[in-house]
mmCIF file of C-alpha atoms in Angstrom:
data_model
loop_
_atom_site.group_PDB
_atom_site.id
_atom_site.type_symbol
_atom_site.label_atom_id
_atom_site.label_comp_id
_atom_site.label_asym_id
_atom_site.label_seq_id
_atom_site.Cartn_x
_atom_site.Cartn_y
_atom_site.Cartn_z
ATOM 1 C CA MET A 15 30.227 -100.926 19.919
ATOM 2 C CA ARG A 16 31.685 -104.229 21.065
ATOM 3 C CA VAL A 17 29.541 -105.706 23.821
ATOM 4 C CA LEU A 18 30.147 -108.728 26.020
ATOM 5 C CA ALA A 19 27.307 -110.564 27.715
ATOM 6 C CA ILE A 20 28.500 -111.897 31.058
ATOM 7 C CA ILE A 21 26.559 -115.025 32.016
ATOM 8 C CA PRO A 22 27.293 -115.967 35.647
ATOM 9 C CA ALA A 23 26.318 -119.590 36.261
ATOM 10 C CA TYR A 24 26.254 -121.363 39.590
ATOM 11 C CA ASN A 25 24.736 -124.861 39.405
ATOM 12 C CA GLU A 26 22.741 -124.075 36.265
ATOM 13 C CA GLU A 27 23.181 -127.350 34.322
ATOM 14 C CA GLU A 28 19.445 -127.523 33.616
ATOM 15 C CA SER A 29 18.932 -124.106 32.070
ATOM 16 C CA LEU A 30 22.385 -123.022 30.874
ATOM 17 C CA ALA A 31 22.254 -124.754 27.463
ATOM 18 C CA SER A 32 18.838 -123.359 26.551
ATOM 19 C CA THR A 33 19.856 -119.891 27.759
ATOM 20 C CA VAL A 34 23.067 -119.761 25.721
ATOM 21 C CA ASP A 35 21.463 -121.351 22.651
ATOM 22 C CA GLU A 36 18.642 -118.801 22.794
ATOM 23 C CA PHE A 37 21.239 -116.062 23.175
ATOM 24 C CA LEU A 38 23.116 -117.288 20.082
ATOM 25 C CA ALA A 39 19.923 -117.707 18.065
ATOM 26 C CA ALA A 40 18.889 -114.121 18.864
ATOM 27 C CA LYS A 41 21.885 -112.799 16.826
ATOM 28 C CA THR A 42 22.454 -109.833 19.113
ATOM 29 C CA ASP A 43 25.889 -108.980 17.657
ATOM 30 C CA CYS A 44 27.293 -109.409 21.169
ATOM 31 C CA ASP A 45 29.892 -111.889 22.375
ATOM 32 C CA TYR A 46 29.264 -113.842 25.528
ATOM 33 C CA LEU A 47 31.248 -115.393 28.352
ATOM 34 C CA VAL A 48 29.889 -117.964 30.773
ATOM 35 C CA VAL A 49 31.437 -117.613 34.238
ATOM 36 C CA ASN A 50 31.056 -120.976 35.925
ATOM 37 C CA ASP A 51 31.273 -119.952 39.567
ATOM 38 C CA GLY A 52 32.623 -123.178 41.049
ATOM 39 C CA SER A 53 29.453 -125.147 40.327
ATOM 40 C CA SER A 54 29.173 -128.573 41.950
ATOM 41 C CA ASP A 55 26.750 -129.906 39.308
ATOM 42 C CA GLY A 56 27.274 -130.512 35.585
ATOM 43 C CA THR A 57 27.586 -126.879 34.541
ATOM 44 C CA GLU A 58 31.220 -127.399 33.496
ATOM 45 C CA ARG A 59 30.282 -130.478 31.443
ATOM 46 C CA VAL A 60 27.481 -128.564 29.680
ATOM 47 C CA CYS A 61 29.968 -125.805 28.756
ATOM 48 C CA ARG A 62 32.499 -128.286 27.385
ATOM 49 C CA GLU A 63 29.987 -130.428 25.478
ATOM 50 C CA HIS A 64 28.521 -127.417 23.704
ATOM 51 C CA GLY A 65 31.864 -125.670 23.276
ATOM 52 C CA TYR A 66 30.693 -122.515 25.013
ATOM 53 C CA ARG A 67 33.234 -119.832 25.738
ATOM 54 C CA HIS A 68 33.619 -120.031 29.493
ATOM 55 C CA VAL A 69 35.881 -119.535 32.482
ATOM 56 C CA THR A 70 35.603 -121.660 35.600
ATOM 57 C CA HIS A 71 36.299 -120.608 39.164
ATOM 58 C CA PRO A 72 37.984 -123.381 41.157
ATOM 59 C CA THR A 73 35.693 -122.476 44.066
ATOM 60 C CA ASN A 74 32.421 -120.614 44.571
ATOM 61 C CA LEU A 75 32.798 -116.847 44.970
ATOM 62 C CA GLY A 76 29.201 -115.681 44.698
ATOM 63 C CA LEU A 77 27.521 -113.420 42.151
ATOM 64 C CA THR A 78 29.701 -110.389 42.915
ATOM 65 C CA GLY A 79 32.892 -112.364 42.263
ATOM 66 C CA GLY A 80 31.445 -114.016 39.164
ATOM 67 C CA VAL A 81 30.402 -110.761 37.528
ATOM 68 C CA GLN A 82 33.735 -109.195 38.506
ATOM 69 C CA THR A 83 35.596 -111.960 36.672
ATOM 70 C CA GLY A 84 33.476 -111.197 33.608
ATOM 71 C CA MET A 85 34.197 -107.469 33.910
ATOM 72 C CA LYS A 86 37.943 -108.076 34.148
ATOM 73 C CA TYR A 87 37.800 -110.305 31.069
ATOM 74 C CA ALA A 88 35.781 -107.705 29.156
ATOM 75 C CA LEU A 89 38.220 -104.925 30.059
ATOM 76 C CA SER A 90 41.304 -106.891 29.104
ATOM 77 C CA HIS A 91 39.718 -107.933 25.798
ATOM 78 C CA GLY A 92 38.830 -104.373 24.848
ATOM 79 C CA TYR A 93 35.040 -104.491 25.013
ATOM 80 C CA ASP A 94 33.236 -101.136 25.064
ATOM 81 C CA ALA A 95 30.353 -102.356 27.204
ATOM 82 C CA ALA A 96 29.253 -105.380 29.185
ATOM 83 C CA ILE A 97 25.805 -106.655 30.032
ATOM 84 C CA GLN A 98 24.903 -109.017 32.821
ATOM 85 C CA PHE A 99 22.744 -111.817 31.488
ATOM 86 C CA ASP A 100 21.265 -114.396 33.857
ATOM 87 C CA ALA A 101 21.820 -118.080 33.146
ATOM 88 C CA ASP A 102 18.459 -119.150 34.545
ATOM 89 C CA GLY A 103 16.480 -118.017 31.506
ATOM 90 C CA GLN A 104 14.841 -114.958 33.081
ATOM 91 C CA HIS A 105 16.350 -112.533 30.595
ATOM 92 C CA VAL A 106 15.241 -112.378 26.954
ATOM 93 C CA PRO A 107 18.223 -111.776 24.620
ATOM 94 C CA THR A 108 16.200 -110.115 21.831
ATOM 95 C CA TYR A 109 16.036 -106.964 23.973
ATOM 96 C CA ILE A 110 19.807 -106.552 24.143
ATOM 97 C CA PRO A 111 20.183 -104.641 20.816
ATOM 98 C CA ALA A 112 17.616 -102.059 21.975
ATOM 99 C CA MET A 113 19.610 -101.535 25.175
ATOM 100 C CA VAL A 114 22.880 -101.180 23.263
ATOM 101 C CA ALA A 115 21.206 -98.736 20.845
ATOM 102 C CA GLU A 116 19.965 -96.690 23.815
ATOM 103 C CA MET A 117 23.507 -96.501 25.196
ATOM 104 C CA GLU A 118 24.916 -95.427 21.820
ATOM 105 C CA ARG A 119 22.159 -92.868 21.289
ATOM 106 C CA THR A 120 22.167 -91.222 24.734
ATOM 107 C CA GLY A 121 25.735 -91.837 25.893
ATOM 108 C CA ALA A 122 24.365 -93.343 29.102
ATOM 109 C CA ASP A 123 26.787 -95.041 31.502
ATOM 110 C CA ILE A 124 24.251 -97.649 32.587
ATOM 111 C CA VAL A 125 21.229 -98.958 30.697
ATOM 112 C CA ILE A 126 18.811 -101.022 32.767
ATOM 113 C CA GLY A 127 16.554 -103.579 31.107
ATOM 114 C CA SER A 128 13.490 -102.494 33.014
ATOM 115 C CA ARG A 129 10.151 -104.210 33.461
ATOM 116 C CA PHE A 130 8.407 -100.999 34.474
ATOM 117 C CA VAL A 131 9.051 -98.237 31.962
ATOM 118 C CA ASN A 132 5.620 -98.598 30.380
ATOM 119 C CA GLU A 133 4.091 -101.227 32.626
ATOM 120 C CA ARG A 134 2.842 -100.847 36.172
ATOM 121 C CA LYS A 135 4.174 -102.788 39.144
ATOM 122 C CA SER A 136 1.930 -105.396 40.660
ATOM 123 C CA LEU A 137 1.171 -105.440 44.373
ATOM 124 C CA SER A 138 3.114 -108.601 45.266
ATOM 125 C CA ALA A 139 5.556 -108.680 48.190
ATOM 126 C CA ARG A 140 8.481 -108.715 45.773
ATOM 127 C CA MET A 141 7.280 -105.556 44.061
ATOM 128 C CA LEU A 142 6.743 -103.948 47.469
ATOM 129 C CA GLY A 143 10.461 -104.477 48.033
ATOM 130 C CA SER A 144 11.199 -103.033 44.599
ATOM 131 C CA ARG A 145 9.087 -99.956 45.434
ATOM 132 C CA LEU A 146 10.880 -99.484 48.740
ATOM 133 C CA ILE A 147 14.313 -99.643 47.093
ATOM 134 C CA ALA A 148 13.180 -97.307 44.294
ATOM 135 C CA GLY A 149 11.877 -94.869 46.924
ATOM 136 C CA ILE A 150 15.146 -94.883 48.851
ATOM 137 C CA ILE A 151 17.149 -94.361 45.671
ATOM 138 C CA ARG A 152 14.935 -91.407 44.759
ATOM 139 C CA LEU A 153 15.393 -90.038 48.283
ATOM 140 C CA THR A 154 19.194 -90.248 48.242
ATOM 141 C CA THR A 155 19.951 -89.485 44.584
ATOM 142 C CA GLY A 156 16.932 -87.459 43.511
ATOM 143 C CA GLN A 157 16.513 -89.681 40.465
ATOM 144 C CA ALA A 158 13.782 -92.144 39.610
ATOM 145 C CA ILE A 159 14.722 -95.718 38.743
ATOM 146 C CA ALA A 160 11.639 -97.724 37.844
ATOM 147 C CA ASP A 161 13.226 -101.163 38.146
ATOM 148 C CA PRO A 162 16.252 -101.048 40.481
ATOM 149 C CA THR A 163 16.278 -104.809 41.116
ATOM 150 C CA SER A 164 16.446 -105.834 37.461
ATOM 151 C CA GLY A 165 19.602 -107.886 36.965
ATOM 152 C CA MET A 166 19.774 -107.059 33.264
ATOM 153 C CA ARG A 167 22.103 -104.059 33.202
ATOM 154 C CA LEU A 168 24.419 -102.788 30.479
ATOM 155 C CA PHE A 169 27.533 -100.958 31.660
ATOM 156 C CA ASN A 170 29.977 -98.850 29.691
ATOM 157 C CA ARG A 171 33.736 -99.007 30.162
ATOM 158 C CA ALA A 172 33.935 -96.459 32.974
ATOM 159 C CA MET A 173 31.395 -98.450 34.981
ATOM 160 C CA MET A 174 33.087 -101.764 34.139
ATOM 161 C CA GLU A 175 36.279 -100.393 35.669
ATOM 162 C CA GLN A 176 34.434 -99.633 38.897
ATOM 163 C CA PHE A 177 33.082 -103.179 39.100
ATOM 164 C CA ALA A 178 36.439 -104.693 38.214
ATOM 165 C CA ARG A 179 38.433 -102.661 40.718
ATOM 166 C CA ARG A 180 36.251 -102.336 43.799
ATOM 167 C CA PHE A 181 35.785 -104.857 46.558
ATOM 168 C CA ASP A 182 32.290 -105.846 47.732
ATOM 169 C CA PHE A 183 30.760 -103.941 44.819
ATOM 170 C CA GLY A 184 28.158 -106.290 43.409
ATOM 171 C CA PRO A 185 25.741 -105.854 40.527
ATOM 172 C CA GLU A 186 23.040 -104.781 42.970
ATOM 173 C CA PRO A 187 20.770 -101.743 43.462
ATOM 174 C CA ASP A 188 23.090 -100.189 46.060
ATOM 175 C CA SER A 189 25.990 -100.107 43.587
ATOM 176 C CA VAL A 190 23.739 -98.486 40.984
ATOM 177 C CA ALA A 191 22.675 -95.903 43.586
ATOM 178 C CA TYR A 192 26.323 -95.248 44.441
ATOM 179 C CA LEU A 193 27.247 -94.749 40.775
ATOM 180 C CA LEU A 194 24.201 -92.500 40.292
ATOM 181 C CA ARG A 195 25.291 -90.291 43.169
ATOM 182 C CA HIS A 196 28.717 -90.035 41.601
ATOM 183 C CA GLY A 197 27.365 -88.718 38.354
ATOM 184 C CA ALA A 198 26.628 -91.820 36.291
ATOM 185 C CA LYS A 199 23.920 -91.387 33.684
ATOM 186 C CA VAL A 200 21.303 -94.120 33.880
ATOM 187 C CA ARG A 201 18.624 -94.920 31.317
ATOM 188 C CA GLU A 202 15.961 -97.597 31.279
ATOM 189 C CA VAL A 203 14.623 -99.619 28.366
ATOM 190 C CA GLN A 204 11.406 -101.598 28.569
ATOM 191 C CA VAL A 205 11.991 -105.373 28.486
ATOM 192 C CA GLU A 206 10.047 -108.477 29.354
ATOM 193 C CA MET A 207 11.300 -111.016 31.828
ATOM 194 C CA ARG A 208 10.305 -114.617 32.376
ATOM 195 C CA GLU A 209 9.900 -116.616 35.526
ATOM 196 C CA ARG A 210 12.821 -118.897 36.309
ATOM 197 C CA GLN A 211 12.966 -121.843 33.898
ATOM 198 C CA ALA A 212 14.526 -124.352 36.275
ATOM 199 C CA GLY A 213 15.773 -124.661 39.795
ATOM 200 C CA GLU A 214 14.555 -122.817 42.827
ATOM 201 C CA SER A 215 14.381 -119.081 43.232
ATOM 202 C CA TYR A 216 17.332 -117.806 45.151
ATOM 203 C CA LEU A 217 15.226 -115.548 47.319
ATOM 204 C CA ASN A 218 13.288 -117.324 50.047
ATOM 205 C CA PHE A 219 11.684 -115.391 52.900
ATOM 206 C CA ALA A 220 14.670 -115.152 55.275
ATOM 207 C CA LYS A 221 17.001 -114.295 52.407
ATOM 208 C CA SER A 222 14.579 -111.660 51.134
ATOM 209 C CA ILE A 223 14.556 -109.957 54.533
ATOM 210 C CA SER A 224 18.339 -109.918 54.809
ATOM 211 C CA TYR A 225 18.623 -108.800 51.164
ATOM 212 C CA MET A 226 16.285 -105.887 51.869
ATOM 213 C CA ALA A 227 18.085 -104.994 55.111
ATOM 214 C CA ARG A 228 21.447 -105.036 53.389
ATOM 215 C CA THR A 229 20.298 -103.074 50.353
ATOM 216 C CA CYS A 230 18.413 -100.413 52.307
ATOM 217 C CA THR A 231 21.153 -99.899 54.921
ATOM 218 C CA SER A 232 23.732 -99.760 52.194
ATOM 219 C CA ILE A 233 21.911 -97.130 50.133
ATOM 220 C CA LEU A 234 20.719 -95.046 53.099
ATOM 221 C CA PHE A 235 23.818 -95.120 55.207
ATOM 222 C CA VAL A 236 26.931 -96.932 54.037
ATOM 223 C CA GLN A 237 27.167 -95.282 50.595
ATOM 224 C CA TRP A 238 27.885 -91.869 52.082
ATOM 225 C CA PHE A 239 31.370 -92.775 53.225
ATOM 226 C CA ARG A 240 32.203 -95.458 50.764
ATOM 227 C CA MET B 9 22.473 -97.793 85.802
ATOM 228 C CA SER B 10 25.016 -95.137 86.736
ATOM 229 C CA ILE B 11 25.643 -92.054 84.647
ATOM 230 C CA ALA B 12 29.228 -93.263 84.162
ATOM 231 C CA LEU B 13 28.051 -96.538 82.584
ATOM 232 C CA ARG B 14 25.570 -94.726 80.357
ATOM 233 C CA LEU B 15 28.232 -92.304 79.194
ATOM 234 C CA SER B 16 30.682 -95.100 78.468
ATOM 235 C CA LEU B 17 27.996 -96.892 76.425
ATOM 236 C CA ILE B 18 27.593 -93.760 74.324
ATOM 237 C CA VAL B 19 31.354 -93.388 73.911
ATOM 238 C CA CYS B 20 31.604 -97.053 72.887
ATOM 239 C CA SER B 21 28.824 -96.582 70.379
ATOM 240 C CA LEU B 22 30.492 -93.555 68.806
ATOM 241 C CA LEU B 23 33.840 -95.340 68.673
ATOM 242 C CA ILE B 24 32.244 -98.320 66.909
ATOM 243 C CA LEU B 25 30.585 -95.967 64.441
ATOM 244 C CA PHE B 26 33.866 -94.184 63.751
ATOM 245 C CA PHE B 27 35.866 -97.374 63.164
ATOM 246 C CA VAL B 28 33.142 -98.967 61.031
ATOM 247 C CA MET B 29 32.982 -95.886 58.834
ATOM 248 C CA ARG B 30 36.742 -95.811 58.463
ATOM 249 C CA ARG B 31 36.886 -99.514 57.585
ATOM 250 C CA ILE B 32 34.184 -99.181 54.932
ATOM 251 C CA LYS B 33 36.009 -96.242 53.408
ATOM 252 C CA LYS B 34 39.121 -98.376 53.047
ATOM 253 C CA SER B 35 37.078 -101.332 51.717
ATOM 254 C CA GLY B 36 38.166 -103.238 54.821
ATOM 255 C CA LEU B 37 34.692 -104.401 55.819
ATOM 256 C CA GLU B 38 31.882 -105.987 53.867
ATOM 257 C CA ILE B 39 28.612 -104.098 53.925
ATOM 258 C CA THR B 40 26.787 -107.158 55.240
ATOM 259 C CA ASP B 41 29.094 -107.228 58.268
ATOM 260 C CA SER B 42 28.929 -103.490 58.763
ATOM 261 C CA ILE B 43 25.165 -103.832 59.305
ATOM 262 C CA PHE B 44 25.850 -105.916 62.438
ATOM 263 C CA TRP B 45 28.146 -103.232 63.868
ATOM 264 C CA LEU B 46 25.800 -100.394 63.010
ATOM 265 C CA PHE B 47 23.048 -102.328 64.784
ATOM 266 C CA ILE B 48 25.225 -102.793 67.897
ATOM 267 C CA SER B 49 26.106 -99.120 67.844
ATOM 268 C CA ALA B 50 22.422 -98.156 67.662
ATOM 269 C CA ALA B 51 21.480 -100.605 70.441
ATOM 270 C CA LEU B 52 24.109 -99.151 72.798
ATOM 271 C CA ILE B 53 22.788 -95.631 72.238
ATOM 272 C CA VAL B 54 19.202 -96.745 72.823
ATOM 273 C CA ILE B 55 20.112 -98.447 76.128
ATOM 274 C CA ALA B 56 22.146 -95.434 77.245
ATOM 275 C CA VAL B 57 19.400 -92.940 76.450
ATOM 276 C CA PHE B 58 16.500 -95.082 77.670
ATOM 277 C CA PRO B 59 17.880 -97.129 80.588
ATOM 278 C CA GLN B 60 14.263 -97.900 81.552
ATOM 279 C CA ILE B 61 14.430 -100.670 78.942
ATOM 280 C CA ALA B 62 17.284 -102.312 80.843
ATOM 281 C CA TYR B 63 15.453 -101.878 84.181
ATOM 282 C CA TRP B 64 12.302 -103.416 82.758
ATOM 283 C CA ALA B 65 14.073 -106.376 81.130
ATOM 284 C CA ALA B 66 16.242 -106.964 84.229
ATOM 285 C CA GLY B 67 13.136 -107.124 86.426
ATOM 286 C CA LEU B 68 11.380 -109.443 83.993
ATOM 287 C CA LEU B 69 14.282 -111.904 83.737
ATOM 288 C CA GLY B 70 15.301 -111.708 87.426
ATOM 289 C CA PHE B 71 18.639 -109.899 87.168
ATOM 290 C CA ASP B 72 19.901 -108.180 90.327
ATOM 291 C CA ALA B 73 20.907 -105.044 88.477
ATOM 292 C CA PRO B 74 20.132 -103.625 85.017
ATOM 293 C CA ALA B 75 23.868 -103.301 84.358
ATOM 294 C CA ASN B 76 24.133 -107.083 84.677
ATOM 295 C CA PHE B 77 21.455 -107.441 82.039
ATOM 296 C CA VAL B 78 23.370 -105.171 79.655
ATOM 297 C CA PHE B 79 26.617 -107.112 80.199
ATOM 298 C CA CYS B 80 24.847 -110.442 79.798
ATOM 299 C CA CYS B 81 23.344 -109.313 76.483
ATOM 300 C CA GLY B 82 26.788 -108.240 75.338
ATOM 301 C CA ILE B 83 28.280 -111.622 76.197
ATOM 302 C CA ILE B 84 25.524 -113.533 74.395
ATOM 303 C CA VAL B 85 25.791 -111.400 71.254
ATOM 304 C CA LEU B 86 29.567 -111.835 71.200
ATOM 305 C CA LEU B 87 29.302 -115.610 71.694
ATOM 306 C CA VAL B 88 26.876 -115.930 68.788
ATOM 307 C CA ARG B 89 29.096 -113.706 66.659
ATOM 308 C CA THR B 90 32.198 -115.792 67.442
ATOM 309 C CA PHE B 91 30.347 -118.950 66.514
ATOM 310 C CA ALA B 92 29.192 -117.437 63.227
ATOM 311 C CA GLN B 93 32.751 -116.327 62.513
ATOM 312 C CA ASP B 94 34.099 -119.820 63.201
ATOM 313 C CA GLN B 95 31.691 -121.125 60.581
ATOM 314 C CA LYS B 96 32.826 -118.467 58.133
ATOM 315 C CA ILE B 97 36.508 -119.183 58.785
ATOM 316 C CA CYS B 98 35.897 -122.891 58.195
ATOM 317 C CA GLN B 99 34.257 -122.085 54.863
ATOM 318 C CA LEU B 100 37.160 -119.836 53.893
ATOM 319 C CA LYS B 101 39.683 -122.535 54.815
ATOM 320 C CA LYS B 102 37.859 -125.024 52.587
ATOM 321 C CA ARG B 103 37.904 -122.565 49.700
ATOM 322 C CA LEU B 104 41.569 -121.784 50.196
ATOM 323 C CA MET B 105 42.389 -125.485 50.212
ATOM 324 C CA THR B 106 40.441 -126.065 46.983
ATOM 325 C CA LEU B 107 42.168 -123.100 45.369
ATOM 326 C CA VAL B 108 45.691 -124.051 46.351
ATOM 327 C CA GLN B 109 45.224 -127.695 45.332
ATOM 328 C CA GLU B 110 43.660 -126.820 41.974
ATOM 329 C CA GLU B 111 46.483 -124.411 41.260
ATOM 330 C CA ALA B 112 49.167 -126.932 42.303
ATOM 331 C CA LEU B 113 47.660 -129.777 40.259
ATOM 332 C CA ARG B 114 47.299 -127.503 37.228
ATOM 333 C CA ASN B 115 51.073 -127.059 37.161
ATOM 334 C CA VAL B 116 51.754 -130.834 37.225
ATOM 335 C CA LYS B 117 50.128 -131.812 33.958
#
């Protein structure tokens, strides 16, 4: 199975090199593509200096647009599956082969690198949000997803086509819920994740609230006539 | 608040709901924006079903009639929305300019 790791990078000059070098050192048998999403810092320079395979957006599109570019690339280059891999060092590449093996073994459409297959969720505010989203997904799809907010997801070709073709269809829990409701088979594999290596977390309080509002409304209401 | 006004609020709300749903179906509206319209739709229904809220708020803020309060709220929400859209349009214009220039300069070299 040919797998492409899509690494969306927006202003990640500090952590990009260590992330990609760790990815290469892990010998995952996967190719990678850095999608520089119109960064205003030295992300482009880091890519060039290290000779990373990358594409650069002339302007910032956001995560949805960045991942979509990666999906389109993967489809046109004949990859069988694509995994989203964060540039900030949160994801650990040594878990990728286990996820790919799970997809090959079970024929799943989506394999989520999950923090909570064997481990319990803590009681932090962030995990409260994760519980709420998991509860809503269970309510609307009847299926349990332990870690819906994990960004480390492996998609097969049918799913890649959805992400490449649709508008406003980001790599977010509501898209996973939508695909679930339309018959996608989802499996989870236990992984570890790290705290961000550099930079500031993207989710401050106001953003968290609007993220939750968007995700919950989308899963509960909007998905039904999408 | 007259029955006619309350009924027209409900009709408005249902119309908004209908058009928002149709837009989403055709991928003609981002989900983030649809939340605003769904919220407006819900607020109109609430005011129509429980006009006491409008009476109470109108008395508190010194409006002559609850209908005035409802209209005033509508105007404020629309003003804020227009302002937010102006910001968004400005951002889009900047992006478009960057895109077009990058593309044009790429063809020169």
